[in-house]
Amino acid sequence: MAEETTSTDEETPEEPPRDDRREEILGQVVEAMGDAVVGSHIDPGRDLWVRVATGAWGEAAEVMRNRMGCRYFGYLSAIDWMPSPYGRSMDSEVDNALGTGQSADQEEAPAGIVQGVAGGESRFQMLARVATIGTPGDHWGITLKADVADDDMRMPTWTGVYAGADWHERECWEMFGIEFIGHPGLRHIYLPGDFEGNPLRKDYPLVARMVKPWPGIVDVETLPETDQDSAGAPDDEGAES
């Protein structure tokens, strides 16, 4: 006979946690940018992500600094969400030692593109982190995202609003091939000027890592347990009588 379930046995679903302060901040961003806000995500008590339309990326910088008071520029970069066609060619020695690494013929077929929190519709996305740090007791940050069109990888520069975005955009241009309209001088930071390709694109073959997997961690020598171990135990001939 099946056991009857009473109302007292039913578990009350827990209310999802709320973060009223970040809900308020999100509301202010939506008020300022309207339909240009196309996605958002709140991690209660921790963080806020807002995705804006591609055409509103430049406006987002203005709004964040001049209306929301985010005078602190943290970073700007991009991400290529496409799974690598080469699989996990960067398996670390730690993975291999633990038996969690996969050989090339064991690797699973790449999954589809998943753009992370706040969603997305393109392979490449811009990411930027800004924060307000001027009000004691009310410091908060926000991560802005925007899709980069696959057939037109150009975005407006943030350097006119955040001077610190200068070399971040140079790095992003160099590594992902995203051009920043209005940037005062896109030129290489790490690579030779005639270097071809964009090494942080997932379909850029990192040949060196295919030959030798990423080391993962640096080998650390075991520390001696005692000073005597460090100096070496004295032999009988050298021991004082």
mmCIF file of C-alpha atoms in Angstrom:
data_model
loop_
_atom_site.group_PDB
_atom_site.id
_atom_site.type_symbol
_atom_site.label_atom_id
_atom_site.label_comp_id
_atom_site.label_asym_id
_atom_site.label_seq_id
_atom_site.Cartn_x
_atom_site.Cartn_y
_atom_site.Cartn_z
ATOM 1 C CA MET A 1 0.000 0.000 0.000
ATOM 2 C CA ALA A 2 1.393 3.318 -1.020
ATOM 3 C CA GLU A 3 2.278 5.668 1.775
ATOM 4 C CA GLU A 4 -0.011 8.633 1.900
ATOM 5 C CA THR A 5 1.518 12.057 1.717
ATOM 6 C CA THR A 6 0.046 14.655 4.006
ATOM 7 C CA SER A 7 0.312 18.367 3.662
ATOM 8 C CA THR A 8 2.723 18.462 6.601
ATOM 9 C CA ASP A 9 5.115 16.163 4.689
ATOM 10 C CA GLU A 10 5.340 18.482 1.715
ATOM 11 C CA GLU A 11 8.410 20.646 1.637
ATOM 12 C CA THR A 12 7.842 24.326 1.296
ATOM 13 C CA PRO A 13 9.873 25.620 -1.614
ATOM 14 C CA GLU A 14 12.478 28.084 -0.502
ATOM 15 C CA GLU A 15 12.197 31.629 -1.666
ATOM 16 C CA PRO A 16 15.027 32.510 -4.031
ATOM 17 C CA PRO A 17 17.458 34.875 -2.329
ATOM 18 C CA ARG A 18 17.110 38.532 -3.216
ATOM 19 C CA ASP A 19 19.646 41.293 -3.385
ATOM 20 C CA ASP A 20 17.656 44.485 -3.100
ATOM 21 C CA ARG A 21 20.680 46.745 -3.579
ATOM 22 C CA ARG A 22 21.708 45.129 -6.845
ATOM 23 C CA GLU A 23 18.089 44.963 -7.993
ATOM 24 C CA GLU A 24 18.013 48.715 -7.445
ATOM 25 C CA ILE A 25 21.264 49.214 -9.384
ATOM 26 C CA LEU A 26 19.938 47.104 -12.247
ATOM 27 C CA GLY A 27 16.769 49.190 -12.271
ATOM 28 C CA GLN A 28 18.861 52.360 -12.586
ATOM 29 C CA VAL A 29 20.804 50.913 -15.508
ATOM 30 C CA VAL A 30 17.571 49.916 -17.252
ATOM 31 C CA GLU A 31 16.149 53.369 -16.614
ATOM 32 C CA ALA A 32 19.239 54.962 -18.161
ATOM 33 C CA MET A 33 19.619 52.641 -21.144
ATOM 34 C CA GLY A 34 16.117 51.343 -21.769
ATOM 35 C CA ASP A 35 15.797 48.614 -24.376
ATOM 36 C CA ALA A 36 19.551 48.573 -24.841
ATOM 37 C CA VAL A 37 19.688 46.322 -21.761
ATOM 38 C CA VAL A 38 19.117 42.882 -23.262
ATOM 39 C CA GLY A 39 20.168 40.606 -20.412
ATOM 40 C CA SER A 40 21.173 40.599 -16.773
ATOM 41 C CA HIS A 41 22.129 38.335 -13.940
ATOM 42 C CA ILE A 42 22.345 38.924 -10.211
ATOM 43 C CA ASP A 43 24.352 36.714 -7.916
ATOM 44 C CA PRO A 44 22.752 37.776 -4.609
ATOM 45 C CA GLY A 45 25.179 39.336 -2.210
ATOM 46 C CA ARG A 46 28.026 39.086 -4.671
ATOM 47 C CA ASP A 47 27.751 40.516 -8.138
ATOM 48 C CA LEU A 48 25.783 41.897 -11.067
ATOM 49 C CA TRP A 49 26.131 41.353 -14.811
ATOM 50 C CA VAL A 50 24.358 43.425 -17.448
ATOM 51 C CA ARG A 51 24.422 42.673 -21.160
ATOM 52 C CA VAL A 52 23.755 45.565 -23.472
ATOM 53 C CA ALA A 53 23.029 45.657 -27.187
ATOM 54 C CA THR A 54 26.072 45.726 -29.439
ATOM 55 C CA GLY A 55 25.276 49.225 -30.673
ATOM 56 C CA ALA A 56 25.046 50.519 -27.092
ATOM 57 C CA TRP A 57 28.534 49.439 -25.980
ATOM 58 C CA GLY A 58 29.941 52.957 -26.203
ATOM 59 C CA GLU A 59 26.916 54.427 -24.455
ATOM 60 C CA ALA A 60 27.298 51.889 -21.662
ATOM 61 C CA ALA A 61 30.667 53.376 -20.711
ATOM 62 C CA GLU A 62 29.187 56.867 -20.544
ATOM 63 C CA VAL A 63 26.268 55.706 -18.432
ATOM 64 C CA MET A 64 28.419 53.732 -16.033
ATOM 65 C CA ARG A 65 30.884 56.530 -15.372
ATOM 66 C CA ASN A 66 28.773 59.674 -15.583
ATOM 67 C CA ARG A 67 25.351 58.518 -14.367
ATOM 68 C CA MET A 68 26.084 55.517 -12.184
ATOM 69 C CA GLY A 69 29.260 56.913 -10.637
ATOM 70 C CA CYS A 70 31.517 54.023 -11.604
ATOM 71 C CA ARG A 71 34.787 55.942 -11.712
ATOM 72 C CA TYR A 72 36.940 52.872 -11.206
ATOM 73 C CA PHE A 73 37.857 50.976 -14.366
ATOM 74 C CA GLY A 74 38.841 47.394 -13.626
ATOM 75 C CA TYR A 75 39.443 45.702 -16.945
ATOM 76 C CA LEU A 76 38.144 45.218 -20.447
ATOM 77 C CA SER A 77 38.546 42.112 -22.553
ATOM 78 C CA ALA A 78 36.696 39.661 -24.749
ATOM 79 C CA ILE A 79 35.856 35.994 -24.657
ATOM 80 C CA ASP A 80 35.535 33.464 -27.441
ATOM 81 C CA TRP A 81 32.762 31.112 -26.386
ATOM 82 C CA MET A 82 33.306 28.635 -29.194
ATOM 83 C CA PRO A 83 34.520 25.256 -27.909
ATOM 84 C CA SER A 84 38.004 24.597 -29.185
ATOM 85 C CA PRO A 85 37.999 22.391 -32.297
ATOM 86 C CA TYR A 86 41.261 20.944 -30.993
ATOM 87 C CA GLY A 87 39.806 19.701 -27.722
ATOM 88 C CA ARG A 88 41.614 20.185 -24.438
ATOM 89 C CA SER A 89 45.101 20.416 -25.836
ATOM 90 C CA MET A 90 46.129 22.309 -22.720
ATOM 91 C CA ASP A 91 45.564 19.489 -20.239
ATOM 92 C CA SER A 92 47.811 20.066 -17.299
ATOM 93 C CA GLU A 93 50.268 17.636 -15.835
ATOM 94 C CA VAL A 94 48.048 17.633 -12.771
ATOM 95 C CA ASP A 95 45.123 16.353 -14.846
ATOM 96 C CA ASN A 96 47.276 13.699 -16.399
ATOM 97 C CA ALA A 97 48.704 12.619 -13.048
ATOM 98 C CA LEU A 98 45.213 12.301 -11.598
ATOM 99 C CA GLY A 99 43.967 10.407 -14.607
ATOM 100 C CA THR A 100 41.379 13.053 -15.426
ATOM 101 C CA GLY A 101 43.028 14.166 -18.657
ATOM 102 C CA GLN A 102 41.814 12.846 -21.981
ATOM 103 C CA SER A 103 43.813 11.794 -24.970
ATOM 104 C CA ALA A 104 42.929 13.217 -28.369
ATOM 105 C CA ASP A 105 40.934 10.150 -29.428
ATOM 106 C CA GLN A 106 38.982 10.177 -26.155
ATOM 107 C CA GLU A 107 37.893 13.770 -26.311
ATOM 108 C CA GLU A 108 34.234 14.409 -26.658
ATOM 109 C CA ALA A 109 32.889 16.312 -29.610
ATOM 110 C CA PRO A 110 32.734 20.054 -28.926
ATOM 111 C CA ALA A 111 29.426 21.166 -27.467
ATOM 112 C CA GLY A 112 27.527 24.166 -28.716
ATOM 113 C CA ILE A 113 28.262 27.737 -27.752
ATOM 114 C CA VAL A 114 26.994 28.763 -24.307
ATOM 115 C CA GLN A 115 27.577 32.433 -23.510
ATOM 116 C CA GLY A 116 27.374 32.283 -19.710
ATOM 117 C CA VAL A 117 25.353 34.489 -17.376
ATOM 118 C CA ALA A 118 23.232 37.259 -18.915
ATOM 119 C CA GLY A 119 23.119 35.264 -22.157
ATOM 120 C CA GLY A 120 24.283 36.167 -25.615
ATOM 121 C CA GLU A 121 23.874 35.497 -29.310
ATOM 122 C CA SER A 122 27.383 35.617 -30.734
ATOM 123 C CA ARG A 123 30.628 33.713 -30.575
ATOM 124 C CA PHE A 124 32.608 36.677 -29.263
ATOM 125 C CA GLN A 125 31.521 38.950 -26.455
ATOM 126 C CA MET A 126 33.000 42.025 -24.850
ATOM 127 C CA LEU A 127 33.459 42.076 -21.076
ATOM 128 C CA ALA A 128 34.271 45.097 -18.928
ATOM 129 C CA ARG A 129 34.360 45.587 -15.195
ATOM 130 C CA VAL A 130 33.789 48.941 -13.529
ATOM 131 C CA ALA A 131 32.967 49.878 -9.957
ATOM 132 C CA THR A 132 32.023 52.679 -7.644
ATOM 133 C CA ILE A 133 34.320 53.075 -4.692
ATOM 134 C CA GLY A 134 33.585 56.604 -3.557
ATOM 135 C CA THR A 135 30.739 56.037 -1.109
ATOM 136 C CA PRO A 136 31.774 54.440 2.186
ATOM 137 C CA GLY A 137 29.682 51.376 2.885
ATOM 138 C CA ASP A 138 28.243 51.204 -0.602
ATOM 139 C CA HIS A 139 31.000 49.950 -2.847
ATOM 140 C CA TRP A 140 29.754 47.857 -5.716
ATOM 141 C CA GLY A 141 30.873 46.687 -9.117
ATOM 142 C CA ILE A 142 29.229 45.637 -12.322
ATOM 143 C CA THR A 143 30.331 43.558 -15.286
ATOM 144 C CA LEU A 144 29.138 44.789 -18.669
ATOM 145 C CA LYS A 145 28.794 42.436 -21.602
ATOM 146 C CA ALA A 146 27.955 42.922 -25.263
ATOM 147 C CA ASP A 147 27.799 40.640 -28.269
ATOM 148 C CA VAL A 148 30.323 41.218 -31.039
ATOM 149 C CA ALA A 149 28.804 40.644 -34.456
ATOM 150 C CA ASP A 150 30.432 37.690 -36.200
ATOM 151 C CA ASP A 151 30.476 39.524 -39.542
ATOM 152 C CA ASP A 152 31.589 42.912 -38.211
ATOM 153 C CA MET A 153 34.049 42.654 -35.360
ATOM 154 C CA ARG A 154 34.264 46.346 -34.567
ATOM 155 C CA MET A 155 33.256 48.007 -31.331
ATOM 156 C CA PRO A 156 33.446 51.622 -30.163
ATOM 157 C CA THR A 157 36.410 52.449 -27.963
ATOM 158 C CA TRP A 158 36.001 53.215 -24.272
ATOM 159 C CA THR A 159 39.212 55.260 -24.126
ATOM 160 C CA GLY A 160 37.342 58.547 -24.334
ATOM 161 C CA VAL A 161 35.544 57.706 -21.099
ATOM 162 C CA TYR A 162 37.996 55.446 -19.297
ATOM 163 C CA ALA A 163 41.599 56.254 -20.202
ATOM 164 C CA GLY A 164 42.642 52.974 -18.625
ATOM 165 C CA ALA A 165 40.888 51.081 -21.395
ATOM 166 C CA ASP A 166 43.720 51.985 -23.775
ATOM 167 C CA TRP A 167 46.037 49.000 -23.449
ATOM 168 C CA HIS A 168 43.145 46.651 -22.584
ATOM 169 C CA GLU A 169 41.679 47.346 -26.012
ATOM 170 C CA ARG A 170 45.097 46.983 -27.635
ATOM 171 C CA GLU A 171 45.442 43.569 -26.010
ATOM 172 C CA CYS A 172 41.909 42.613 -27.036
ATOM 173 C CA TRP A 173 42.562 43.689 -30.623
ATOM 174 C CA GLU A 174 45.820 41.773 -30.677
ATOM 175 C CA MET A 175 44.511 38.565 -29.137
ATOM 176 C CA PHE A 176 40.967 38.391 -30.532
ATOM 177 C CA GLY A 177 41.071 40.588 -33.642
ATOM 178 C CA ILE A 178 38.369 42.983 -32.456
ATOM 179 C CA GLU A 179 38.866 46.484 -33.808
ATOM 180 C CA PHE A 180 38.036 49.436 -31.565
ATOM 181 C CA ILE A 181 36.686 52.396 -33.481
ATOM 182 C CA GLY A 182 38.203 55.631 -32.241
ATOM 183 C CA HIS A 183 41.113 54.066 -30.354
ATOM 184 C CA PRO A 184 44.128 56.385 -30.519
ATOM 185 C CA GLY A 185 46.675 53.730 -31.488
ATOM 186 C CA LEU A 186 45.955 50.039 -31.908
ATOM 187 C CA ARG A 187 49.337 48.341 -32.041
ATOM 188 C CA HIS A 188 50.825 45.161 -30.684
ATOM 189 C CA ILE A 189 51.775 44.783 -27.047
ATOM 190 C CA TYR A 190 53.091 41.231 -26.850
ATOM 191 C CA LEU A 191 53.638 39.995 -30.388
ATOM 192 C CA PRO A 192 55.834 41.142 -33.284
ATOM 193 C CA GLY A 193 54.229 43.718 -35.511
ATOM 194 C CA ASP A 194 54.068 41.319 -38.450
ATOM 195 C CA PHE A 195 52.542 38.477 -36.419
ATOM 196 C CA GLU A 196 49.599 36.850 -38.160
ATOM 197 C CA GLY A 197 46.589 35.512 -36.288
ATOM 198 C CA ASN A 198 44.924 36.088 -32.941
ATOM 199 C CA PRO A 199 46.192 33.587 -30.352
ATOM 200 C CA LEU A 200 43.228 33.753 -27.955
ATOM 201 C CA ARG A 201 40.721 32.703 -30.565
ATOM 202 C CA LYS A 202 39.693 29.131 -29.858
ATOM 203 C CA ASP A 203 40.411 28.056 -33.429
ATOM 204 C CA TYR A 204 43.979 29.361 -33.305
ATOM 205 C CA PRO A 205 46.193 26.264 -33.023
ATOM 206 C CA LEU A 206 48.551 26.494 -30.064
ATOM 207 C CA VAL A 207 51.029 24.092 -31.599
ATOM 208 C CA ALA A 208 53.515 24.331 -28.759
ATOM 209 C CA ARG A 209 50.852 23.173 -26.272
ATOM 210 C CA MET A 210 49.863 20.283 -28.519
ATOM 211 C CA VAL A 211 53.441 19.050 -28.424
ATOM 212 C CA LYS A 212 53.911 19.698 -24.711
ATOM 213 C CA PRO A 213 50.797 20.069 -22.505
ATOM 214 C CA TRP A 214 50.554 23.041 -20.252
ATOM 215 C CA PRO A 215 52.701 22.325 -17.176
ATOM 216 C CA GLY A 216 49.928 23.441 -14.843
ATOM 217 C CA ILE A 217 52.007 24.018 -11.759
ATOM 218 C CA VAL A 218 55.660 24.528 -11.091
ATOM 219 C CA ASP A 219 57.366 21.632 -9.413
ATOM 220 C CA VAL A 220 58.173 22.568 -5.843
ATOM 221 C CA GLU A 221 61.006 20.940 -3.997
ATOM 222 C CA THR A 222 60.093 19.384 -0.690
ATOM 223 C CA LEU A 223 61.264 21.543 2.180
ATOM 224 C CA PRO A 224 63.559 19.883 4.689
ATOM 225 C CA GLU A 225 61.844 19.029 7.937
ATOM 226 C CA THR A 226 64.691 20.193 10.143
ATOM 227 C CA ASP A 227 67.795 22.329 9.885
ATOM 228 C CA GLN A 228 69.855 19.189 10.169
ATOM 229 C CA ASP A 229 68.076 17.708 7.149
ATOM 230 C CA SER A 230 68.860 20.876 5.228
ATOM 231 C CA ALA A 231 72.566 20.832 6.105
ATOM 232 C CA GLY A 232 72.851 17.097 5.761
ATOM 233 C CA ALA A 233 73.369 14.696 8.665
ATOM 234 C CA PRO A 234 76.969 14.730 9.880
ATOM 235 C CA ASP A 235 78.804 11.511 9.353
ATOM 236 C CA ASP A 236 80.736 9.791 12.106
ATOM 237 C CA GLU A 237 84.071 11.128 10.942
ATOM 238 C CA GLY A 238 82.933 14.700 10.990
ATOM 239 C CA ALA A 239 81.042 14.461 14.263
ATOM 240 C CA GLU A 240 82.499 16.242 17.231
ATOM 241 C CA SER A 241 83.542 14.075 20.102
#
